[in-house]
Short mmCIF file of C-alpha atoms in Angstrom, two decimals:
data_model
loop_
_atom_site.label_atom_id
_atom_site.label_comp_id
_atom_site.label_asym_id
_atom_site.label_seq_id
_atom_site.Cartn_x
_atom_site.Cartn_y
_atom_site.Cartn_z
CA MET A 1 29.48 -241.71 82.24
CA SER A 2 27.40 -244.85 82.39
CA THR A 3 27.22 -247.23 79.47
CA SER A 4 24.43 -249.13 77.83
CA THR A 5 25.32 -252.17 79.90
CA GLY A 6 24.53 -250.25 83.07
CA GLN A 7 27.92 -250.55 84.73
CA ASP A 8 27.95 -249.16 88.20
CA HIS A 9 29.58 -245.77 88.34
CA GLY A 10 31.70 -245.50 91.43
CA ALA A 11 29.53 -248.04 93.20
CA VAL A 12 30.53 -249.01 96.71
CA ALA A 13 30.51 -252.71 97.52
CA GLY A 14 27.30 -253.61 99.34
CA PRO A 15 24.50 -256.13 99.35
CA ALA A 16 23.58 -257.20 95.85
CA LEU A 17 20.60 -255.24 94.62
CA GLU A 18 17.79 -256.85 92.72
CA SER A 19 17.42 -256.34 89.01
CA GLN A 20 15.02 -254.09 87.18
CA ALA A 21 13.47 -257.24 85.70
CA THR A 22 12.61 -258.52 89.18
CA ILE A 23 10.92 -255.23 90.07
CA ASP A 24 9.09 -255.12 86.72
CA ALA A 25 7.73 -258.64 87.23
CA GLU A 26 6.45 -257.77 90.72
CA VAL A 27 4.80 -254.61 89.44
CA ALA A 28 3.15 -256.49 86.56
CA SER A 29 1.81 -259.11 88.93
CA ILE A 30 0.25 -256.52 91.25
CA HIS A 31 -1.22 -254.58 88.34
CA GLU A 32 -2.81 -257.77 87.09
CA ARG A 33 -4.39 -258.32 90.48
CA TYR A 34 -5.90 -254.81 90.43
CA ALA A 35 -6.83 -254.84 86.72
CA GLY A 36 -10.07 -253.07 85.88
CA ARG A 37 -10.52 -251.64 89.34
CA ARG A 38 -10.79 -247.93 89.92
CA ALA A 39 -8.43 -246.63 92.56
CA ASN A 40 -7.37 -243.04 93.02
CA HIS A 41 -4.46 -243.64 95.31
CA PRO A 42 -1.66 -246.19 95.53
CA PRO A 43 -2.04 -249.05 97.99
CA ARG A 44 0.30 -248.34 100.90
CA ASP A 45 1.52 -251.93 100.72
CA PHE A 46 3.39 -251.98 97.43
CA ALA A 47 6.33 -254.36 97.70
CA PRO A 48 8.24 -253.27 94.56
CA TYR A 49 8.80 -249.96 96.38
CA ARG A 50 11.01 -251.61 98.98
CA SER A 51 10.78 -248.86 101.58
CA SER A 52 7.03 -249.47 101.92
CA ALA A 53 7.55 -252.96 103.38
CA LEU A 54 7.79 -251.95 107.05
CA ARG A 55 5.96 -248.66 106.80
CA HIS A 56 2.42 -249.59 105.83
CA PRO A 57 -0.28 -250.47 108.35
CA THR A 58 -1.54 -254.03 108.27
CA HIS A 59 -4.85 -253.31 110.00
CA GLU A 60 -7.68 -251.90 107.97
CA LEU A 61 -8.06 -248.18 108.40
CA VAL A 62 -11.05 -247.13 110.51
CA THR A 63 -13.50 -245.25 108.31
CA LEU A 64 -15.45 -242.39 109.81
CA PHE A 65 -17.33 -239.29 108.80
CA PRO A 66 -15.14 -236.27 109.37
CA GLU A 67 -15.93 -234.10 112.37
CA GLU A 68 -15.48 -230.35 112.55
CA ILE A 69 -11.72 -230.49 113.12
CA GLU A 70 -11.26 -232.72 110.10
CA ARG A 71 -13.63 -230.62 107.98
CA THR A 72 -11.55 -227.49 108.50
CA SER A 73 -8.05 -226.65 107.41
CA PRO A 74 -5.38 -224.20 108.51
CA ALA A 75 -5.61 -220.78 106.87
CA PHE A 76 -2.72 -219.23 105.00
CA GLY A 77 -2.27 -215.81 103.49
CA HIS A 78 0.30 -213.32 102.34
CA VAL A 79 1.66 -213.22 105.89
CA ASP A 80 2.71 -216.82 105.25
CA VAL A 81 3.91 -216.68 101.65
CA ASP A 82 5.69 -213.95 99.73
CA PRO A 83 4.59 -213.77 96.06
CA TYR A 84 8.25 -214.02 94.99
CA GLU A 85 8.47 -217.50 96.51
CA SER A 86 6.72 -218.90 93.42
CA ASP A 87 9.76 -218.08 91.28
CA LEU A 88 12.52 -220.60 91.97
CA THR A 89 14.86 -218.93 89.49
CA ILE A 90 15.35 -215.66 91.39
CA GLN A 91 16.40 -216.92 94.81
CA HIS A 92 20.13 -216.40 94.25
CA THR A 93 22.43 -213.87 92.66
CA GLY A 94 22.60 -215.72 89.34
CA GLU A 95 20.22 -217.76 87.23
CA PRO A 96 20.06 -221.52 87.70
CA LEU A 97 21.23 -223.84 84.94
CA GLY A 98 18.71 -225.90 83.04
CA GLU A 99 15.57 -225.65 81.01
CA ARG A 100 13.54 -222.72 82.35
CA MET A 101 9.87 -223.59 82.64
CA THR A 102 6.60 -222.51 84.13
CA VAL A 103 4.09 -224.91 85.60
CA THR A 104 0.57 -223.63 86.03
CA GLY A 105 -2.85 -225.06 86.68
CA ARG A 106 -5.79 -225.05 89.04
CA VAL A 107 -6.52 -226.78 92.31
CA LEU A 108 -10.09 -228.08 92.40
CA ASP A 109 -12.22 -230.15 94.72
CA GLY A 110 -14.06 -233.21 93.51
CA ASP A 111 -17.01 -231.08 92.41
CA GLY A 112 -14.78 -228.94 90.24
CA ARG A 113 -14.94 -225.98 92.61
CA PRO A 114 -11.74 -223.97 92.95
CA VAL A 115 -9.73 -224.39 96.13
CA ARG A 116 -9.06 -220.74 96.95
CA ASN A 117 -6.27 -219.08 98.90
CA GLN A 118 -4.64 -222.30 99.96
CA LEU A 119 -1.00 -223.15 100.32
CA ILE A 120 0.98 -225.06 97.69
CA GLU A 121 4.55 -226.04 98.49
CA ILE A 122 6.92 -227.56 95.93
CA TRP A 123 10.42 -228.99 96.05
CA GLN A 124 12.57 -230.60 93.41
CA ALA A 125 16.01 -231.65 92.21
CA ASN A 126 18.05 -229.30 90.04
CA ALA A 127 18.55 -229.74 86.29
CA GLY A 128 21.30 -232.29 86.97
CA GLY A 129 19.05 -234.43 89.14
CA ARG A 130 20.56 -233.37 92.48
CA TYR A 131 18.67 -232.27 95.57
CA ILE A 132 20.25 -229.75 97.88
CA HIS A 133 19.24 -232.06 100.76
CA LYS A 134 22.32 -233.22 102.63
CA ARG A 135 21.35 -236.87 102.38
CA ASP A 136 21.29 -236.82 98.58
CA GLN A 137 24.50 -238.61 97.62
CA HIS A 138 24.00 -238.54 93.83
CA PRO A 139 27.34 -237.32 92.42
CA ALA A 140 25.73 -234.71 90.18
CA PRO A 141 26.66 -231.08 90.68
CA LEU A 142 24.81 -228.78 93.02
CA ASP A 143 23.79 -225.51 91.41
CA PRO A 144 24.73 -222.53 93.60
CA ASN A 145 21.86 -220.63 92.00
CA PHE A 146 19.16 -223.18 92.69
CA THR A 147 17.62 -224.34 95.96
CA GLY A 148 14.55 -226.02 94.53
CA VAL A 149 11.88 -224.90 97.00
CA GLY A 150 8.82 -222.82 96.13
CA ARG A 151 5.55 -221.74 97.72
CA ALA A 152 2.40 -220.11 96.44
CA LEU A 153 -1.18 -219.40 97.39
CA THR A 154 -3.95 -220.40 95.01
CA GLY A 155 -5.97 -217.58 93.50
CA ASP A 156 -9.73 -217.08 93.68
CA ASP A 157 -10.09 -219.42 90.70
CA GLY A 158 -7.83 -222.03 92.34
CA SER A 159 -4.98 -221.18 89.98
CA TYR A 160 -1.28 -221.32 90.71
CA ARG A 161 1.91 -220.69 88.75
CA PHE A 162 5.55 -221.51 89.45
CA THR A 163 8.64 -220.52 87.49
CA THR A 164 11.49 -222.99 87.84
CA VAL A 165 13.86 -225.19 85.85
CA LYS A 166 13.04 -228.69 84.72
CA PRO A 167 14.41 -231.20 87.25
CA GLY A 168 16.62 -234.05 86.06
CA PRO A 169 16.04 -237.75 86.70
CA TYR A 170 18.16 -239.21 89.48
CA PRO A 171 19.34 -242.61 90.68
CA TRP A 172 18.21 -244.24 93.91
CA LYS A 173 18.85 -247.54 95.61
CA ASN A 174 15.51 -249.32 95.45
CA HIS A 175 17.07 -251.84 93.08
CA ARG A 176 20.06 -251.97 90.75
CA ASN A 177 20.13 -249.14 88.21
CA ALA A 178 16.94 -247.61 89.61
CA TRP A 179 16.21 -244.09 88.37
CA ARG A 180 13.34 -241.81 89.30
CA PRO A 181 11.57 -240.10 86.42
CA ALA A 182 11.94 -236.31 86.58
CA HIS A 183 9.34 -234.93 88.98
CA ILE A 184 8.36 -232.01 91.17
CA HIS A 185 7.02 -232.73 94.67
CA PHE A 186 3.77 -230.93 95.51
CA SER A 187 2.18 -230.45 98.93
CA LEU A 188 -1.41 -229.15 98.95
CA PHE A 189 -3.98 -228.07 101.48
CA GLY A 190 -7.68 -228.06 100.72
CA GLN A 191 -10.60 -226.52 102.51
CA ALA A 192 -10.80 -229.54 104.81
CA PHE A 193 -7.87 -231.38 106.34
CA THR A 194 -9.31 -234.55 104.81
CA GLN A 195 -8.26 -233.09 101.43
CA ARG A 196 -4.59 -232.85 102.36
CA LEU A 197 -2.40 -234.18 99.57
CA VAL A 198 1.30 -234.72 98.99
CA THR A 199 2.17 -235.97 95.54
CA GLN A 200 4.56 -235.68 92.60
CA MET A 201 4.10 -234.13 89.16
CA TYR A 202 5.78 -235.82 86.21
CA PHE A 203 6.61 -234.77 82.64
CA PRO A 204 4.98 -236.16 79.51
CA GLY A 205 6.60 -239.05 77.67
CA ASP A 206 9.20 -239.94 80.28
CA PRO A 207 10.82 -243.28 79.33
CA LEU A 208 11.34 -244.06 83.03
CA PHE A 209 7.61 -244.31 83.85
CA ALA A 210 7.40 -248.02 83.11
CA LEU A 211 10.45 -248.72 85.29
CA ASP A 212 9.59 -246.68 88.38
CA PRO A 213 7.87 -248.52 91.24
CA ILE A 214 6.76 -245.27 92.88
CA TYR A 215 4.91 -244.05 89.79
CA GLN A 216 3.67 -247.59 89.11
CA SER A 217 2.39 -247.92 92.69
CA ILE A 218 -0.80 -246.31 91.37
CA THR A 219 -2.46 -249.42 90.04
CA ASP A 220 -5.11 -247.70 87.90
CA PRO A 221 -3.54 -246.46 84.65
CA ARG A 222 -6.10 -243.65 84.36
CA ALA A 223 -5.10 -242.39 87.77
CA ARG A 224 -1.39 -242.60 86.92
CA GLU A 225 -1.92 -240.34 83.93
CA ARG A 226 -3.33 -237.65 86.22
CA LEU A 227 0.15 -237.11 87.64
CA VAL A 228 1.59 -236.19 84.25
CA ALA A 229 1.59 -232.53 83.30
CA ALA A 230 0.70 -231.53 79.74
CA TYR A 231 3.06 -229.54 77.60
CA ASP A 232 1.12 -226.35 76.81
CA HIS A 233 2.48 -224.22 74.02
CA ASP A 234 0.19 -221.36 75.01
CA GLU A 235 2.05 -221.25 78.33
CA THR A 236 5.43 -221.31 76.62
CA VAL A 237 6.85 -217.80 76.65
CA PRO A 238 8.65 -216.81 73.42
CA GLU A 239 12.39 -216.56 73.87
CA PHE A 240 12.05 -217.40 77.58
CA SER A 241 10.52 -220.60 79.00
CA MET A 242 8.66 -223.84 78.32
CA GLY A 243 5.11 -224.13 79.63
CA TYR A 244 3.44 -227.03 81.40
CA ARG A 245 -0.11 -227.29 82.69
CA TRP A 246 -1.17 -229.50 85.58
CA ASP A 247 -4.53 -229.40 87.33
CA ILE A 248 -4.91 -231.00 90.74
CA VAL A 249 -8.13 -232.49 92.10
CA LEU A 250 -8.41 -233.03 95.85
CA THR A 251 -10.80 -235.38 97.60
CA GLY A 252 -14.30 -234.09 96.92
CA SER A 253 -17.69 -234.43 98.44
CA THR A 254 -19.11 -236.22 95.42
CA ALA A 255 -16.69 -239.11 95.37
CA THR A 256 -18.67 -242.23 96.06
CA TRP A 257 -18.12 -244.66 98.83
CA MET A 258 -17.37 -247.41 96.32
CA GLU A 259 -14.44 -245.51 94.89
CA ASP A 260 -12.96 -244.84 98.27
CA GLU A 261 -13.41 -248.40 99.37
CA HIS A 262 -10.70 -249.59 97.02
CA ASP A 263 -8.25 -246.90 97.86
CA ASP A 264 -6.25 -248.60 100.48
CA GLU A 265 -6.48 -252.29 99.90
CA MET B 1 -23.60 -239.12 92.05
CA THR B 2 -20.07 -239.66 90.89
CA SER B 3 -17.98 -236.77 89.73
CA ASP B 4 -16.14 -237.08 86.44
CA LEU B 5 -13.17 -235.37 87.99
CA GLY B 6 -10.70 -238.01 89.03
CA GLN B 7 -8.74 -237.29 92.15
CA THR B 8 -5.06 -236.62 91.87
CA PRO B 9 -3.25 -239.64 93.33
CA SER B 10 -0.95 -239.43 96.31
CA GLN B 11 2.79 -240.12 96.10
CA THR B 12 5.33 -240.48 98.88
CA VAL B 13 6.85 -237.36 100.42
CA GLY B 14 10.20 -239.07 99.75
CA PRO B 15 13.43 -238.64 101.69
CA PHE B 16 14.35 -235.10 100.63
CA PHE B 17 11.59 -232.90 102.07
CA GLY B 18 13.79 -231.72 104.92
CA TYR B 19 14.90 -228.49 103.26
CA ALA B 20 11.43 -227.71 101.93
CA LEU B 21 8.57 -228.48 104.31
CA PRO B 22 9.80 -227.82 107.87
CA PHE B 23 9.61 -224.13 108.75
CA ALA B 24 10.92 -221.96 111.54
CA GLY B 25 8.86 -222.55 114.65
CA GLY B 26 6.75 -225.21 112.94
CA PRO B 27 6.71 -227.52 115.98
CA GLN B 28 5.88 -224.62 118.34
CA LEU B 29 2.19 -223.74 118.09
CA VAL B 30 2.79 -221.62 121.18
CA ALA B 31 5.95 -220.45 122.89
CA PRO B 32 7.11 -223.33 125.12
CA SER B 33 7.55 -220.80 127.94
CA ARG B 34 3.84 -219.93 128.00
CA ALA B 35 2.16 -220.93 131.24
CA ASP B 36 -0.44 -223.06 129.48
CA ALA B 37 1.99 -224.66 127.01
CA VAL B 38 2.13 -228.45 126.93
CA VAL B 39 4.53 -230.77 125.15
CA LEU B 40 3.24 -233.47 122.81
CA HIS B 41 6.06 -235.83 121.95
CA GLY B 42 6.83 -239.36 120.90
CA VAL B 43 8.55 -241.53 118.32
CA VAL B 44 7.53 -242.90 114.94
CA LEU B 45 8.33 -246.61 114.61
CA ASP B 46 8.30 -249.05 111.69
CA GLY B 47 7.17 -252.69 111.53
CA ASP B 48 10.41 -253.84 113.15
CA GLY B 49 9.91 -251.42 116.01
CA LEU B 50 12.79 -249.30 114.75
CA PRO B 51 12.64 -245.51 114.61
CA VAL B 52 11.64 -243.96 111.31
CA PRO B 53 14.16 -241.14 110.82
CA ASP B 54 12.51 -239.49 107.83
CA ALA B 55 8.88 -238.92 108.78
CA LEU B 56 7.06 -235.61 108.92
CA LEU B 57 4.09 -234.97 111.21
CA GLU B 58 1.42 -232.33 111.04
CA LEU B 59 -0.80 -231.32 113.93
CA TRP B 60 -4.18 -229.63 113.54
CA GLN B 61 -6.23 -228.85 116.61
CA ALA B 62 -8.61 -226.47 118.32
CA ASP B 63 -7.48 -223.92 120.88
CA ALA B 64 -7.99 -224.39 124.61
CA ASP B 65 -11.61 -223.24 124.28
CA GLY B 66 -12.39 -225.75 121.54
CA ALA B 67 -12.37 -223.13 118.77
CA LEU B 68 -10.73 -223.75 115.40
CA VAL B 69 -8.74 -220.77 114.21
CA GLN B 70 -9.59 -219.79 110.63
CA ARG B 71 -7.23 -216.88 110.24
CA ALA B 72 -4.21 -216.61 107.96
CA GLY B 73 -0.78 -216.93 109.50
CA SER B 74 -0.57 -220.68 110.07
CA ARG B 75 3.14 -220.76 109.21
CA ALA B 76 3.98 -217.19 110.24
CA ARG B 77 5.24 -217.84 113.75
CA GLU B 78 6.69 -214.33 114.04
CA LEU B 79 3.12 -213.08 114.48
CA GLY B 80 3.03 -214.91 117.79
CA ARG B 81 -0.50 -216.17 117.54
CA PHE B 82 -1.91 -219.65 117.92
CA THR B 83 -3.46 -220.99 114.72
CA GLY B 84 -3.75 -224.67 115.62
CA PHE B 85 -1.37 -225.87 112.91
CA GLY B 86 2.04 -227.39 113.52
CA ARG B 87 4.57 -229.33 111.49
CA SER B 88 7.57 -231.28 112.74
CA ALA B 89 10.09 -233.51 111.02
CA VAL B 90 11.30 -236.32 113.26
CA ASP B 91 14.96 -236.47 114.24
CA VAL B 92 17.37 -239.31 113.46
CA ASP B 93 15.88 -241.25 116.37
CA GLY B 94 12.36 -240.89 115.03
CA HIS B 95 11.47 -238.46 117.80
CA TYR B 96 9.22 -235.44 117.45
CA GLU B 97 8.07 -232.79 119.89
CA PHE B 98 5.37 -230.15 119.59
CA ALA B 99 4.68 -227.29 121.99
CA THR B 100 0.97 -226.56 122.01
CA VAL B 101 -2.00 -226.02 124.32
CA LEU B 102 -4.37 -228.70 125.52
CA PRO B 103 -7.11 -228.67 122.90
CA GLY B 104 -10.59 -227.96 124.15
CA ALA B 105 -13.23 -230.53 123.28
CA VAL B 106 -15.09 -230.05 120.01
CA ALA B 107 -18.49 -231.75 119.87
CA PRO B 108 -19.34 -234.58 119.57
CA SER B 109 -16.17 -235.43 121.48
CA THR B 110 -16.05 -234.64 125.18
CA THR B 111 -12.27 -234.84 125.30
CA GLY B 112 -9.92 -232.64 123.33
CA TRP B 113 -7.93 -234.29 120.58
CA ALA B 114 -5.56 -233.29 117.81
CA LEU B 115 -5.57 -234.56 114.25
CA ILE B 116 -2.16 -236.00 113.38
CA THR B 117 -1.07 -236.56 109.79
CA VAL B 118 1.93 -238.77 109.08
CA PHE B 119 4.11 -238.50 105.98
CA ALA B 120 7.27 -240.55 105.40
CA ARG B 121 9.59 -241.99 102.86
CA GLY B 122 8.17 -245.44 102.12
CA LEU B 123 4.63 -244.26 102.81
CA LEU B 124 2.88 -243.86 99.46
CA HIS B 125 -0.16 -242.13 100.94
CA HIS B 126 -0.18 -240.17 104.19
CA LEU B 127 -1.92 -241.53 107.29
CA PHE B 128 -4.36 -239.75 109.59
CA THR B 129 -4.79 -240.50 113.26
CA ARG B 130 -6.02 -238.71 116.39
CA ALA B 131 -4.29 -238.02 119.68
CA TYR B 132 -6.74 -237.71 122.61
CA PHE B 133 -5.07 -235.95 125.55
CA LEU B 134 -5.59 -237.79 128.82
CA ASP B 135 -4.07 -237.77 132.28
CA ALA B 136 -1.83 -240.69 133.17
CA ASP B 137 -4.50 -242.65 135.01
CA ALA B 138 -7.66 -241.31 133.36
CA ALA B 139 -10.19 -243.79 132.01
CA LEU B 140 -11.02 -243.60 128.34
CA PRO B 141 -13.88 -241.19 127.67
CA ALA B 142 -17.04 -242.08 125.82
CA ASP B 143 -16.37 -240.96 122.28
CA PRO B 144 -17.90 -241.80 118.90
CA LEU B 145 -14.56 -242.94 117.48
CA LEU B 146 -13.05 -244.60 120.54
CA ASP B 147 -16.29 -246.51 121.07
CA ARG B 148 -15.99 -248.03 117.61
CA VAL B 149 -12.38 -249.08 117.79
CA ASP B 150 -11.33 -252.53 118.96
CA PRO B 151 -10.85 -252.07 122.74
CA ALA B 152 -7.41 -253.64 122.50
CA ARG B 153 -6.30 -250.87 120.13
CA ARG B 154 -7.93 -247.82 121.71
CA GLU B 155 -4.90 -246.89 123.76
CA THR B 156 -2.97 -246.22 120.51
CA LEU B 157 -5.13 -243.10 120.12
CA ILE B 158 -4.29 -241.71 123.55
CA ALA B 159 -1.65 -239.09 124.27
CA ARG B 160 -0.97 -239.95 127.92
CA ALA B 161 0.45 -237.48 130.40
CA ASP B 162 4.00 -238.61 131.21
CA GLY B 163 4.95 -235.65 133.37
CA PRO B 164 3.78 -232.17 134.26
CA GLY B 165 2.56 -230.52 131.05
CA SER B 166 3.87 -233.35 128.90
CA TYR B 167 2.00 -235.93 126.82
CA ARG B 168 3.44 -238.95 125.05
CA PHE B 169 2.09 -240.18 121.72
CA ASP B 170 4.10 -242.82 119.85
CA ILE B 171 3.11 -243.75 116.32
CA ARG B 172 3.62 -247.34 115.19
CA LEU B 173 3.15 -247.66 111.46
CA GLN B 174 2.96 -251.45 111.49
CA GLY B 175 3.02 -254.52 113.71
CA GLU B 176 2.53 -254.94 117.42
CA GLY B 177 0.71 -251.98 118.88
CA GLU B 178 0.01 -250.60 115.41
CA THR B 179 -1.59 -247.19 115.70
CA VAL B 180 -5.22 -246.90 114.65
CA PHE B 181 -5.25 -244.93 111.39
CA LEU B 182 -8.29 -243.28 109.90
CA GLU B 183 -9.86 -242.65 106.55
CA TYR B 184 -12.81 -240.44 105.85
CA ALA B 185 -16.11 -241.01 104.15
CA ASP B 186 -16.92 -237.94 102.14
CA ARG B 187 -20.17 -236.83 103.66
CA ALA B 188 -21.93 -237.49 106.93
#
């Protein structure tokens, strides 16, 4: 068990990692630079997230109007996704440990129109903060009754619903004592490939928000809040599960050029 | 007019997508044994020129006649039909390989190309690029996009034949030979 002084638990000797305070100061400095500017997406060059350093382009992206290929998207249907795949708690012989929850919402385009019959894929850590992925070295227990992968198609009103357990926060090696806030990864297709989106949904009130350079990579605080689901008591099922609501808005035809211009600076 | 609906921001795909997003047959848009099958392959490299071992690529393209398939089944390979969609995680050496057909040209292009989307740990927002399929010694075609790109960088958009039925398309995220990446204005 870790202590309030943040002693390393079973840490292997390696290069000294930077402190949380160093990361916080870098984040604050970048946020100051972007203050007051609308931006929907994080800049790809965001140094406090160390892995971005060598993986962001340095040339400006070439802006173009999408052609037919880019204005279409692959089609998915019930031949691609079984309805049971939206319930992550029934994939094994027993029930997974953790706080059972549903997450529901709608997928919309920028005009508020529903994105119908499109594929949503999710993946997440278990309640202990451990991914089943073989490269996850966090010494938290795997849950034999939880894989953490779900799929669903949106309905005619753009709605979706998953049943799962709440994922735990987990440590990573961006800096010393770095922890990711609990989150569920979402992958979404729209009606055009230009609307493709991979993102993460967070939970309200997480004390790790301020400390996480991935969440904080979104420089506009209003945009950051859009990644946080709302607790919805109407979606909480008596004697069964907690309910969260999260609507997703993909790139839309009414977004103005000025907004997009700042996206990737 | 500006919509009041704010877009949902992007976040990185992270390192742990490997058990979630790849699917059986994802890199094979057609059976590799098909007479008209071609290989599209390459590596994803970072700013130091080192392979990126945890990237995921998606391919979206027309069929050989230049038609875009709009029929469900894009991840149901057991149906055995071409839908134009493929997905491939790279291996530990950053290498990927799709089996597909040469895409037919879709106007206004006169040369077939595929839309490539790049996701990776460390990449906070995916990247789009295009792979134009050309023979080893073919001159660049006239094309609305290629014509606009700095001539010194155009070749980064070309999947060049490197053998019979095989095309090579490396993706350099940063630095020397950086691939031309695209973003889209919302309405033409």
